mmCIF file of C-alpha atoms and ligand atoms in Angstrom:
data_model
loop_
_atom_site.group_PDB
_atom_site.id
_atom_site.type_symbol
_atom_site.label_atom_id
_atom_site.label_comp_id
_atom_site.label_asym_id
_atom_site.label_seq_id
_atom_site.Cartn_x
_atom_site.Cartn_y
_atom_site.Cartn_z
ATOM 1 C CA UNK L 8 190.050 -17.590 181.189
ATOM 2 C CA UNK L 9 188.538 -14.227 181.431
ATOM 3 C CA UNK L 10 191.051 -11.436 180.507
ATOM 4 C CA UNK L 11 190.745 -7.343 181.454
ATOM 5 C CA UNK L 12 191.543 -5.737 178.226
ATOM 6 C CA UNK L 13 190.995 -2.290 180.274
ATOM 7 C CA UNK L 14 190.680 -1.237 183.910
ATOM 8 C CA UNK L 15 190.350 1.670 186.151
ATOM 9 C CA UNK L 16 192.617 2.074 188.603
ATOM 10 C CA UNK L 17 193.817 4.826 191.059
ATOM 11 C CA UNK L 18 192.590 7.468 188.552
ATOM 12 C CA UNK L 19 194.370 5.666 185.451
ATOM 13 C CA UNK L 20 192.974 3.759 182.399
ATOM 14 C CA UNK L 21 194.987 0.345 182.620
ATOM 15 C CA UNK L 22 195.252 -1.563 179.113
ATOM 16 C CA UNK L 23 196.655 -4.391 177.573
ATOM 17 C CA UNK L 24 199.225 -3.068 174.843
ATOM 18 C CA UNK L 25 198.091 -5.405 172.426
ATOM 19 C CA UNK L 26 200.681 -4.776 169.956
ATOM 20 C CA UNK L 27 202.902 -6.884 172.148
ATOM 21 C CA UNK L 28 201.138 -9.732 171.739
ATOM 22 C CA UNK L 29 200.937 -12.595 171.542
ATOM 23 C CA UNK L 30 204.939 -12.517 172.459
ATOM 24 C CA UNK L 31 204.374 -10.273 176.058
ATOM 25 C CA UNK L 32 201.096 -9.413 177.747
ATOM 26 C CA UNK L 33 202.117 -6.263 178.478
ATOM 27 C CA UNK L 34 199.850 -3.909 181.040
ATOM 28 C CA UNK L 35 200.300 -0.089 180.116
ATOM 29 C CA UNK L 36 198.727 2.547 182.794
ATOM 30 C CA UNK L 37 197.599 5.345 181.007
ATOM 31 C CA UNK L 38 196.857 8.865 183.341
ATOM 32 C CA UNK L 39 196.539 11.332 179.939
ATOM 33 C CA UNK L 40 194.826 11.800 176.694
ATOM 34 C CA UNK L 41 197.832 12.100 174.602
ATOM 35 C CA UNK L 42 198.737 8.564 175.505
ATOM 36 C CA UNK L 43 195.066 7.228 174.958
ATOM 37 C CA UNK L 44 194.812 8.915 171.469
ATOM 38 C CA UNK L 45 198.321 7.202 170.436
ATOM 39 C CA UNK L 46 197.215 4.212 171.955
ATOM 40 C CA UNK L 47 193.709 4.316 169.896
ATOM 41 C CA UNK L 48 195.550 4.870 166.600
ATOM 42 C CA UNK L 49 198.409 2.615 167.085
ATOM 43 C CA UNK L 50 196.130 -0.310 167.815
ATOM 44 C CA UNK L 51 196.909 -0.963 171.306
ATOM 45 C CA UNK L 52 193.700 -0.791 172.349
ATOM 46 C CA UNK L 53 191.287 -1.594 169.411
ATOM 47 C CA UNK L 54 188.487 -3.326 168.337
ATOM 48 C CA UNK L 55 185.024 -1.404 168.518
ATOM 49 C CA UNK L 56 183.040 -1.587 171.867
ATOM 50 C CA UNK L 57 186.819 -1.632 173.388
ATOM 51 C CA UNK L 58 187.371 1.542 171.709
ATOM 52 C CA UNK L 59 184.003 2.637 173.060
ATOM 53 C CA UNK L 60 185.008 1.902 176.196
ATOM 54 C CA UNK L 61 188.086 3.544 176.255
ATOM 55 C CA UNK L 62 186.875 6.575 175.492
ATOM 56 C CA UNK L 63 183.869 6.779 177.854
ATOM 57 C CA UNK L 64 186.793 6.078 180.270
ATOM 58 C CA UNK L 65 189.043 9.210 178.653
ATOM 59 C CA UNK L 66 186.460 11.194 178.986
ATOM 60 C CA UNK L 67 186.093 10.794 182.407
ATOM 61 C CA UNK L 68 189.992 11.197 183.212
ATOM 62 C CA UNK L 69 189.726 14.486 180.867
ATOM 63 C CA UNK L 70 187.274 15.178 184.206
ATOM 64 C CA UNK L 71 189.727 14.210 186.590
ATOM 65 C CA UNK L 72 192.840 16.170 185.286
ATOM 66 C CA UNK L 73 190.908 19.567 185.443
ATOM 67 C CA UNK L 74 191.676 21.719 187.895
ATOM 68 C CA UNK L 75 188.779 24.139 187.672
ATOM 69 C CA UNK L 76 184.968 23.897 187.367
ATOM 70 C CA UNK L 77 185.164 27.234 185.310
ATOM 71 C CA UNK L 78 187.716 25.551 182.987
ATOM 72 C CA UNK L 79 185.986 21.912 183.288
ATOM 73 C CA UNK L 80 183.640 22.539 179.925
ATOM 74 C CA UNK L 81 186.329 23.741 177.461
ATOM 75 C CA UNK L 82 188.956 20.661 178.769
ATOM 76 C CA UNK L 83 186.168 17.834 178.126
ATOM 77 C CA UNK L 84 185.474 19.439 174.659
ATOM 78 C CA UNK L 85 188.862 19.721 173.686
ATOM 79 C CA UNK L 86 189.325 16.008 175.260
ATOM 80 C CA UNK L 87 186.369 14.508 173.220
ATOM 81 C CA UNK L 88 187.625 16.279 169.843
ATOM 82 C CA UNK L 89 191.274 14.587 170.179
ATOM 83 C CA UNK L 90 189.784 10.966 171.022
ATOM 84 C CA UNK L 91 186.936 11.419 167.940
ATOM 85 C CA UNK L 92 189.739 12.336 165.459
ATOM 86 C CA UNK L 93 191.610 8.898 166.296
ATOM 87 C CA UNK L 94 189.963 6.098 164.012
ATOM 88 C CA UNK L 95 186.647 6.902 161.896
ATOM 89 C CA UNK L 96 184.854 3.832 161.450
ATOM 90 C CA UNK L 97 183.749 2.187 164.820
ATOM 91 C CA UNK L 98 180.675 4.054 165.422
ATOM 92 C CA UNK L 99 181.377 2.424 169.170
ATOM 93 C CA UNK L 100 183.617 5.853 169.403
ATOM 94 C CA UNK L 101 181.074 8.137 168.760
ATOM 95 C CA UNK L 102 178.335 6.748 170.752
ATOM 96 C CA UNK L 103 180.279 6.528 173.758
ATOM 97 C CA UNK L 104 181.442 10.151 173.348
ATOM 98 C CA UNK L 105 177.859 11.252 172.916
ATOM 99 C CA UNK L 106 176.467 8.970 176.106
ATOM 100 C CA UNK L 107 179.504 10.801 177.950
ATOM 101 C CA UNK L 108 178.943 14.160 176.808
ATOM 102 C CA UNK L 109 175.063 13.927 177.322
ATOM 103 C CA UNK L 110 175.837 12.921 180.821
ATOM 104 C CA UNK L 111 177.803 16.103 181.834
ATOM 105 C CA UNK L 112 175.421 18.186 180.115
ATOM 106 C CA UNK L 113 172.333 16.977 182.542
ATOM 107 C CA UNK L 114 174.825 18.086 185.239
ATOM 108 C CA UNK L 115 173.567 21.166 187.078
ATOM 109 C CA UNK L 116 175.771 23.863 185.838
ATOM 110 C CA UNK L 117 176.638 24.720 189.439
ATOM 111 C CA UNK L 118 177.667 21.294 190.497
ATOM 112 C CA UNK L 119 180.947 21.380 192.740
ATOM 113 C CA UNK L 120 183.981 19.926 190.931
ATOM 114 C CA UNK L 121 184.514 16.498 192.903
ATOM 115 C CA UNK L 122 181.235 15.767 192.593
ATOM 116 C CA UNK L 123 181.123 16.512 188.654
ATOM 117 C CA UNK L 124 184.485 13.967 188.788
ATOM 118 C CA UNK L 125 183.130 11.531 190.699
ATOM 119 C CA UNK L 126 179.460 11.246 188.460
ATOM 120 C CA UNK L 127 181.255 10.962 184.985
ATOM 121 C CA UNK L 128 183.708 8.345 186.122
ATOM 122 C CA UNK L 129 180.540 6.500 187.256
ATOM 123 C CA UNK L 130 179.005 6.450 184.030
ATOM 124 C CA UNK L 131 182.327 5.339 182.147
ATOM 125 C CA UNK L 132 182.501 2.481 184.772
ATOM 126 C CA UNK L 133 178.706 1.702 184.219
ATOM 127 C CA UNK L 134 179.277 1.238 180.318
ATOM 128 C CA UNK L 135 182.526 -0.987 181.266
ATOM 129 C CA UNK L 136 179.988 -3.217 182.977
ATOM 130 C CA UNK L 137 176.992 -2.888 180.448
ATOM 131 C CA UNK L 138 179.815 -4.083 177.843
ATOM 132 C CA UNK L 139 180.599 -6.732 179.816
ATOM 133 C CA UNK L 140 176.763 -8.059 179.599
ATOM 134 C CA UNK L 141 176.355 -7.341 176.345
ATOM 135 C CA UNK L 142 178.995 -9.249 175.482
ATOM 136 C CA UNK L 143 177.967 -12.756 177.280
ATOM 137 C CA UNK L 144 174.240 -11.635 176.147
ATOM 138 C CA UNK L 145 175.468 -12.017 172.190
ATOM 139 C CA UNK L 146 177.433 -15.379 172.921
ATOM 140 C CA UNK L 147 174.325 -16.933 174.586
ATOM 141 C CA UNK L 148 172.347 -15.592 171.692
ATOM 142 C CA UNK L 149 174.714 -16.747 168.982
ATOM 143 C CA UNK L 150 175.476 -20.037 170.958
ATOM 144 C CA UNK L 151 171.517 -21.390 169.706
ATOM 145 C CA UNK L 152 172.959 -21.294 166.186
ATOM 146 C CA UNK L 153 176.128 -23.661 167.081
ATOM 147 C CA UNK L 154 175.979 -27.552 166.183
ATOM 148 C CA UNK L 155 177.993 -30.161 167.419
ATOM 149 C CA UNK L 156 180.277 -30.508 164.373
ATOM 150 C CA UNK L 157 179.779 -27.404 162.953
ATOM 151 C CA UNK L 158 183.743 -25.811 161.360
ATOM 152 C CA UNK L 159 183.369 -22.233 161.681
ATOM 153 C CA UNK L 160 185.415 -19.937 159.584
ATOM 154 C CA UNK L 161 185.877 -16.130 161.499
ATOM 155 C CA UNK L 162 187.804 -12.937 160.636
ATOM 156 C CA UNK L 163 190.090 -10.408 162.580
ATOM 157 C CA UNK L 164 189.687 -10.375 166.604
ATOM 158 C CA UNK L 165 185.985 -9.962 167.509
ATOM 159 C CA UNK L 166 187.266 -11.282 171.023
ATOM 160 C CA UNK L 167 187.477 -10.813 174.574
ATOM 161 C CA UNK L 168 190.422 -8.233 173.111
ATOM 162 C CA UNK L 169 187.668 -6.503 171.210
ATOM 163 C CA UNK L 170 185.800 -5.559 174.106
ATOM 164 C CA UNK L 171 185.875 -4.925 177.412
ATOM 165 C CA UNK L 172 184.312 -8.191 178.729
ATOM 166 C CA UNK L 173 184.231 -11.818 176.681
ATOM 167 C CA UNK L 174 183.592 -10.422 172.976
ATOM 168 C CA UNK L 175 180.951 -10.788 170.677
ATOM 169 C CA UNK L 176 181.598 -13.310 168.029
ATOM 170 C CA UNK L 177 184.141 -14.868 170.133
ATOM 171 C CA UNK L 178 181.861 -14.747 172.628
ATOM 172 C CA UNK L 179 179.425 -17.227 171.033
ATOM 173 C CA UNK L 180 182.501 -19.738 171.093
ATOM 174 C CA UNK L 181 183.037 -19.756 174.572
ATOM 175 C CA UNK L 182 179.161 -20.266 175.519
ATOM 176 C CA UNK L 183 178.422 -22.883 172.909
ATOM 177 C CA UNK L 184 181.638 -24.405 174.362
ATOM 178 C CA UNK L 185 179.864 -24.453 177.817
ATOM 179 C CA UNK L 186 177.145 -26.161 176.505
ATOM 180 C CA UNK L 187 179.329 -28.887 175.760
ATOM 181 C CA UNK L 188 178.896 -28.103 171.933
ATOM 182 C CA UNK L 189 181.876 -29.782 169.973
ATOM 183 C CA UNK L 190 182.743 -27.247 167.254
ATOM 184 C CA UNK L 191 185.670 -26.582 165.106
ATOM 185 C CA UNK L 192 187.060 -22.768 164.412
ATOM 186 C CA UNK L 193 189.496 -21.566 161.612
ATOM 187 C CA UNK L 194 191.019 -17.854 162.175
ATOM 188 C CA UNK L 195 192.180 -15.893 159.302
ATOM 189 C CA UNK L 196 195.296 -14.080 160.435
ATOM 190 C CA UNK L 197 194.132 -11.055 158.946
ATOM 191 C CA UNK L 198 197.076 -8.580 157.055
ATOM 192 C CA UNK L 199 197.824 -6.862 157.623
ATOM 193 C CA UNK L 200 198.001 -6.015 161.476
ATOM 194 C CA UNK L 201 197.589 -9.899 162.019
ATOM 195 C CA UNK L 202 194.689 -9.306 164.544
ATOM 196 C CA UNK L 203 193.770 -13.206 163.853
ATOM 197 C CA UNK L 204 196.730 -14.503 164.355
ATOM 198 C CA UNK L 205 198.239 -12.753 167.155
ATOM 199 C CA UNK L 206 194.907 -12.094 168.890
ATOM 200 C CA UNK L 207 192.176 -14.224 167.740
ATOM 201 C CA UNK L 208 194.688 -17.437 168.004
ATOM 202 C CA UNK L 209 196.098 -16.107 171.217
ATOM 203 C CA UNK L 210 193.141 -15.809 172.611
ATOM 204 C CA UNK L 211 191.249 -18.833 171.485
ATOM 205 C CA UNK L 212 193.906 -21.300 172.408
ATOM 206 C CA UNK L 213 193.985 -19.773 176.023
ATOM 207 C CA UNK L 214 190.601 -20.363 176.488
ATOM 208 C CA UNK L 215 190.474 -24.244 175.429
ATOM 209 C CA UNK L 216 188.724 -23.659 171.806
ATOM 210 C CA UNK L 217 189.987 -26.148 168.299
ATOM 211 C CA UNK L 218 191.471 -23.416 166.539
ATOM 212 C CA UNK L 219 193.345 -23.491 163.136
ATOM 213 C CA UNK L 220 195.002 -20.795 161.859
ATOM 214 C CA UNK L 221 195.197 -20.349 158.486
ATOM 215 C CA UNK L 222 196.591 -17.447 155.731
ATOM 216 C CA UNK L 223 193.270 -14.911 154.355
ATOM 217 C CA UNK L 224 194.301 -16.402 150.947
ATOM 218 C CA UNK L 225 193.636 -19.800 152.269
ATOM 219 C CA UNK L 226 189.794 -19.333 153.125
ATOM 220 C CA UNK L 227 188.060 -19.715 149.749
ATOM 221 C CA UNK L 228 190.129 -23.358 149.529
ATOM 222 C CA UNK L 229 189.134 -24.197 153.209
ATOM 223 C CA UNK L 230 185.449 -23.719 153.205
ATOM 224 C CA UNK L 231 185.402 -25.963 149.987
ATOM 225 C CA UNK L 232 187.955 -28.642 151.267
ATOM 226 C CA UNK L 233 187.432 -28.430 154.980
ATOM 227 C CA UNK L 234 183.656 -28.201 154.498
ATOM 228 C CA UNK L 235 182.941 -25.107 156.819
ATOM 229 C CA UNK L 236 179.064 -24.355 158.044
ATOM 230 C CA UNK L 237 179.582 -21.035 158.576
ATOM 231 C CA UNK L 238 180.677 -18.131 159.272
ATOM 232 C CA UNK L 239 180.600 -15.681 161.921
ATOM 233 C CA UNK L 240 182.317 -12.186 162.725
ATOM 234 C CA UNK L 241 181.996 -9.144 164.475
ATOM 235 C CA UNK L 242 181.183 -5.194 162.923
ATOM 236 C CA UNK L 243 182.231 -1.876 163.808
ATOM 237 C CA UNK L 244 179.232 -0.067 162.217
ATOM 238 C CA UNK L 245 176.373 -1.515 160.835
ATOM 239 C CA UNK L 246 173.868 0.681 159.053
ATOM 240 C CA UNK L 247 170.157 0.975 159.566
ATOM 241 C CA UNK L 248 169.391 -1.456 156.334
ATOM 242 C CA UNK L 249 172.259 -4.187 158.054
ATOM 243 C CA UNK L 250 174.871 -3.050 155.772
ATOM 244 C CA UNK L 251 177.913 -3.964 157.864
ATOM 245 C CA UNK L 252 181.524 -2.680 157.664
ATOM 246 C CA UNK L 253 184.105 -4.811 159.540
ATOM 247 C CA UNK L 254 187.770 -6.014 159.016
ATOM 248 C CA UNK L 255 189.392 -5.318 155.520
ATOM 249 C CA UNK L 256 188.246 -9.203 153.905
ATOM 250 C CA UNK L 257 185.297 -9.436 155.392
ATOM 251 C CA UNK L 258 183.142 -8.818 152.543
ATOM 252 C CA UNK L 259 185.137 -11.296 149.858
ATOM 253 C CA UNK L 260 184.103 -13.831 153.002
ATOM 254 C CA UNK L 261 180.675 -13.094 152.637
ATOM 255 C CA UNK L 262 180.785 -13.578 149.257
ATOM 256 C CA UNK L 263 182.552 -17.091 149.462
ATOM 257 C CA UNK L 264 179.413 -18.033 151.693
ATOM 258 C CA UNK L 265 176.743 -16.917 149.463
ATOM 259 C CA UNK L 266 178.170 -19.230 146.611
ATOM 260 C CA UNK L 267 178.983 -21.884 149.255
ATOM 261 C CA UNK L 268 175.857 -21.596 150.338
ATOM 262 C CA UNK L 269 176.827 -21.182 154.277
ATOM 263 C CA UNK L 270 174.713 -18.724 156.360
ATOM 264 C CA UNK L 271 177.297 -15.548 157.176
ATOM 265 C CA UNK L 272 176.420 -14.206 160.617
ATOM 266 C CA UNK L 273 177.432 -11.164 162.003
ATOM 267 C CA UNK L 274 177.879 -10.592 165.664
ATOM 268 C CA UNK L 275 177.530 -7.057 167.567
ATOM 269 C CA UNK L 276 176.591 -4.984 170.401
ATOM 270 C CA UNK L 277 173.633 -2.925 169.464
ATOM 271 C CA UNK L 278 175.890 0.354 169.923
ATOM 272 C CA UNK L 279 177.228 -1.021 166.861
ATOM 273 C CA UNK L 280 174.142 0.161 164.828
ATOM 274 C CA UNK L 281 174.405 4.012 163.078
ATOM 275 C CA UNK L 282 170.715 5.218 163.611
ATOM 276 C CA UNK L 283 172.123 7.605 161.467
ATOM 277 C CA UNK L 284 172.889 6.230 158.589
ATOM 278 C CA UNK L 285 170.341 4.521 156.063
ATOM 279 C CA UNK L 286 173.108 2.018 153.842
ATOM 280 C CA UNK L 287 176.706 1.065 154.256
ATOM 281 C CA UNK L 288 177.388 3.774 151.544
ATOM 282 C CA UNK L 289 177.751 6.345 154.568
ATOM 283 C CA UNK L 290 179.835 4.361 156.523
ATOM 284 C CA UNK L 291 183.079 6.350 156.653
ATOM 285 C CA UNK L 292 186.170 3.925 155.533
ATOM 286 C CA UNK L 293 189.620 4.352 157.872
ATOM 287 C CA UNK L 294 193.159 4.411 155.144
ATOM 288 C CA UNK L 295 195.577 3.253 157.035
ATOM 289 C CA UNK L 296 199.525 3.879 156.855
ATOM 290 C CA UNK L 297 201.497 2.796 154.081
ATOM 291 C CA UNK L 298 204.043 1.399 156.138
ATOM 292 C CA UNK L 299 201.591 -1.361 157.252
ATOM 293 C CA UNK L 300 202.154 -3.010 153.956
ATOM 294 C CA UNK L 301 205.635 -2.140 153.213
ATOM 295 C CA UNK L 302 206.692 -4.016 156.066
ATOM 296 C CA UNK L 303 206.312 -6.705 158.108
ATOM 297 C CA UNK L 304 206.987 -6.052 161.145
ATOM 298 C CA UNK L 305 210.668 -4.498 160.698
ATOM 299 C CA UNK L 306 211.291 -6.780 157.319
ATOM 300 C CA UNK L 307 210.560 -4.399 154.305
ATOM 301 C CA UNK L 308 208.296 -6.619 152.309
ATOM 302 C CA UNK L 309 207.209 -4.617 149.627
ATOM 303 C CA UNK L 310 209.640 -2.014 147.462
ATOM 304 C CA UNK L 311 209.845 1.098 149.568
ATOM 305 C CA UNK L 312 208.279 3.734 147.314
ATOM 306 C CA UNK L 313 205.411 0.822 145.994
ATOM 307 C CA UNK L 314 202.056 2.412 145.697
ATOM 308 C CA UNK L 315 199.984 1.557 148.498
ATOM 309 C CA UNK L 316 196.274 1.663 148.996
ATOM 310 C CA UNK L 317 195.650 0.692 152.689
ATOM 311 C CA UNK L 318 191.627 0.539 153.518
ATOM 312 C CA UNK L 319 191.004 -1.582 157.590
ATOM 313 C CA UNK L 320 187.490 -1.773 156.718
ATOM 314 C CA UNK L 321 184.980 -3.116 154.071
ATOM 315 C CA UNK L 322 181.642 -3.095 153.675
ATOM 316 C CA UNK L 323 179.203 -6.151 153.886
ATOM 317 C CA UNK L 324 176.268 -5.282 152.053
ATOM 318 C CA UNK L 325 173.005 -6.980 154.007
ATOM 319 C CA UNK L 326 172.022 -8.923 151.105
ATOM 320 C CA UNK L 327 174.968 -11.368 152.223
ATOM 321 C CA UNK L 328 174.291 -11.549 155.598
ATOM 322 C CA UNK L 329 172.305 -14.349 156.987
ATOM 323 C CA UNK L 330 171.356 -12.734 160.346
ATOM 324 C CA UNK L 331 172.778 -10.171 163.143
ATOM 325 C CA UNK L 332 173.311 -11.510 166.617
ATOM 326 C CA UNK L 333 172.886 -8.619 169.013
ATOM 327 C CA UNK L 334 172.489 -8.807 172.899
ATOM 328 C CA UNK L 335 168.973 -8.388 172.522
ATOM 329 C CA UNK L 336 168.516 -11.652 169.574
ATOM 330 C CA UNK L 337 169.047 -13.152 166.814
ATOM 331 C CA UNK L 338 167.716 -11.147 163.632
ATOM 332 C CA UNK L 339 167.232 -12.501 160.466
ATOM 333 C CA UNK L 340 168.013 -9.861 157.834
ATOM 334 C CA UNK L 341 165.031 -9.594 156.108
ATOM 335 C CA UNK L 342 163.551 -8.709 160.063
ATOM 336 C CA UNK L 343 166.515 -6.488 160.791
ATOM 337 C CA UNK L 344 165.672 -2.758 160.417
ATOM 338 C CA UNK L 345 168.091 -1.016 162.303
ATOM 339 C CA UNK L 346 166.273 -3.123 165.183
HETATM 340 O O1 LIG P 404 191.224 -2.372 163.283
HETATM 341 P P1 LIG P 404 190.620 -3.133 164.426
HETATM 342 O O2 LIG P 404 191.492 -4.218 164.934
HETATM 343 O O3 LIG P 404 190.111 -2.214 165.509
HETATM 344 O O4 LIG P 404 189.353 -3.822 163.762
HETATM 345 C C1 LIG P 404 188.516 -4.593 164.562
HETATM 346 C C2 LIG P 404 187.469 -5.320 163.826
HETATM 347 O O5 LIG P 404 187.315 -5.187 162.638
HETATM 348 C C3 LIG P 404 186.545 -6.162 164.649
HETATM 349 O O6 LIG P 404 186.071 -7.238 163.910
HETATM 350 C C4 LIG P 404 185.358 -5.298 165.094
HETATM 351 O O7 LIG P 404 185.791 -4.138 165.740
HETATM 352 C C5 LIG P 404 184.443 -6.038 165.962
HETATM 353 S S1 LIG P 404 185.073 -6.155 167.586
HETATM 354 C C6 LIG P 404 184.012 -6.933 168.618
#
């Protein structure tokens, strides 16, 4: 059951709110920046290529909402700096800004208004679609690797709410699923936003997959006892020696498989990869709120003035990772240079 995490429509970027969920899918219709950028940091819309998307998309209503060609330059810069200061890590963010921004500037400088409009929502739209691609590309891709049998452990939401069409890891669920593969999944929940178990679970259980959710505490204890083959999860930046950073816990993951001897996969849209950056020591590491951990959800769980260190992200070094599924193939690490 295919969702639509984000939509144009009528000049608005339409979202699912997915802090409402799993309890209410909840459509939000979004005509201004300000609302996007709270949106972006609040975790409404999240996961990488979705955040990607969603600013390819801002960009282009930045476009939209100016009123004169003179002024049109100065309200997309100012547009692009609010959206880049809203989350650090996915490099999905930046690379969408850039393909955005390189696109206006091949523009001729004298191009009428309407038309500038018209030509940048076109290319937000075309990256919509090219995520939508990638995404089924990675699944058939990843979908070699699945076994009838095979109990696979993932992390966070790397899902159809990740992205703007049916995910990347989650993605290679739903096509090994249509080749009839018979497969088991655990989901971490994932604290402390619960991205597994409101989204992954949510999500997985709509679409017809054996999912178990279990606590992040719980994962060492299932591999051994439940006997799970491996694992898989997505990134949101993945350095040119396949250094990954995803989901605070993903690295203590990949360092249950190496001494459980389970391949650890990684699943991502090649936007994912920094051409930029050489190791995962570059990868810039989003501190979150304190509040996060002091409550749960309105319950204070923690004492109010605790000391709180609040990282989303960790980094994977490559020498744990089996192989990076991409749209373009599977590469073994040792292969993978940044492909
Ligand atoms: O903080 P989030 O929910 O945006 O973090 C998302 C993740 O860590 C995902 O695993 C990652 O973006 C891959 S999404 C296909």
């Amino acid at each position: 059951m295919l969702l639509e995490p984000i939509k144009w429509k009528a000049n608005k970027i339409i979202f699912i709110d997915q802090t409402e969920l799993p309890s209410r899918l909840k459509y939000v219709r979004c005509g201004d920046i300000a609302t996007l950028c709270e949106a972006i940091r609040k975790l409404r819309l999240r996961g990488a290529p979705l955040i990607g998307v969603s600013v390819a998309l801002g960009y282009a209503l930045a476009a939209i909402k100016s009123r004169t060609r003179a002024g049109l330059r100065e309200d997309l810069r100012k547009a692009s700096g609010r959206l880049k200061a809203t989350r650090p890590t996915a490099v999905n963010l930046f690379w969408a800004m850039k393909r955005m921004e390189d696109a206006f500037s091949r523009l001729p400088a004298d191009m009428d208004l309407r038309k500038v409009k018209r030509s940048l929502l076109k290319e937000a739209l075309s990256m919509l679609i090219e995520d939508q691609d990638m995404c089924r590309a990675i699944g058939r891709n990843g979908a070699l690797l699945i076994k009838n049998r095979d109990i696979i452990l993932t992390h966070c939401n790397a899902g159809m709410l990740a992205t703007a069409g049916q995910g990347t890891a989650l993605s290679i669920f739903y096509e090994a699923k249509k080749k009839g593969r018979k497969f088991k999944v655990y989901a971490d929940e994932t604290r402390p936003l619960m991205q597994g178990s409101r989204l992954t679970m949510w999500e997985l259980m709509r679409n017809g997959i054996d999912a178990t959710l279990i606590c992040d505490d719980m994962a060492a204890s299932v591999i051994k006892n439940k006997g799970v083959t491996k694992i898989i999860v997505g990134a949101d930046r993945i350095a040119e020696n396949g250094d990954a950073a995803n989901k605070i816990g993903t690295y203590g993951l990949a360092v249950l498989a190496k001494h459980h001897k389970i391949p650890f996969y990684i699943a991502a849209p090649s936007s994912t990869i920094d051409h930029n950056i050489k190791t995962g020591r570059d990868i810039p590491i989003e501190e979150r709120r304190r509040d996060e951990m002091i409550y749960v959800g309105e319950k204070q769980t923690a004492p109010i003035k605790a000391k709180v260190y609040n990282p989303a992200f960790d980094v994977t070094p490559a020498e744990l990772i089996t192989a990076i599924i991409t749209e373009s193939g599977v590469y073994d690490i040792k292969r993978f240079r940044g492909i």
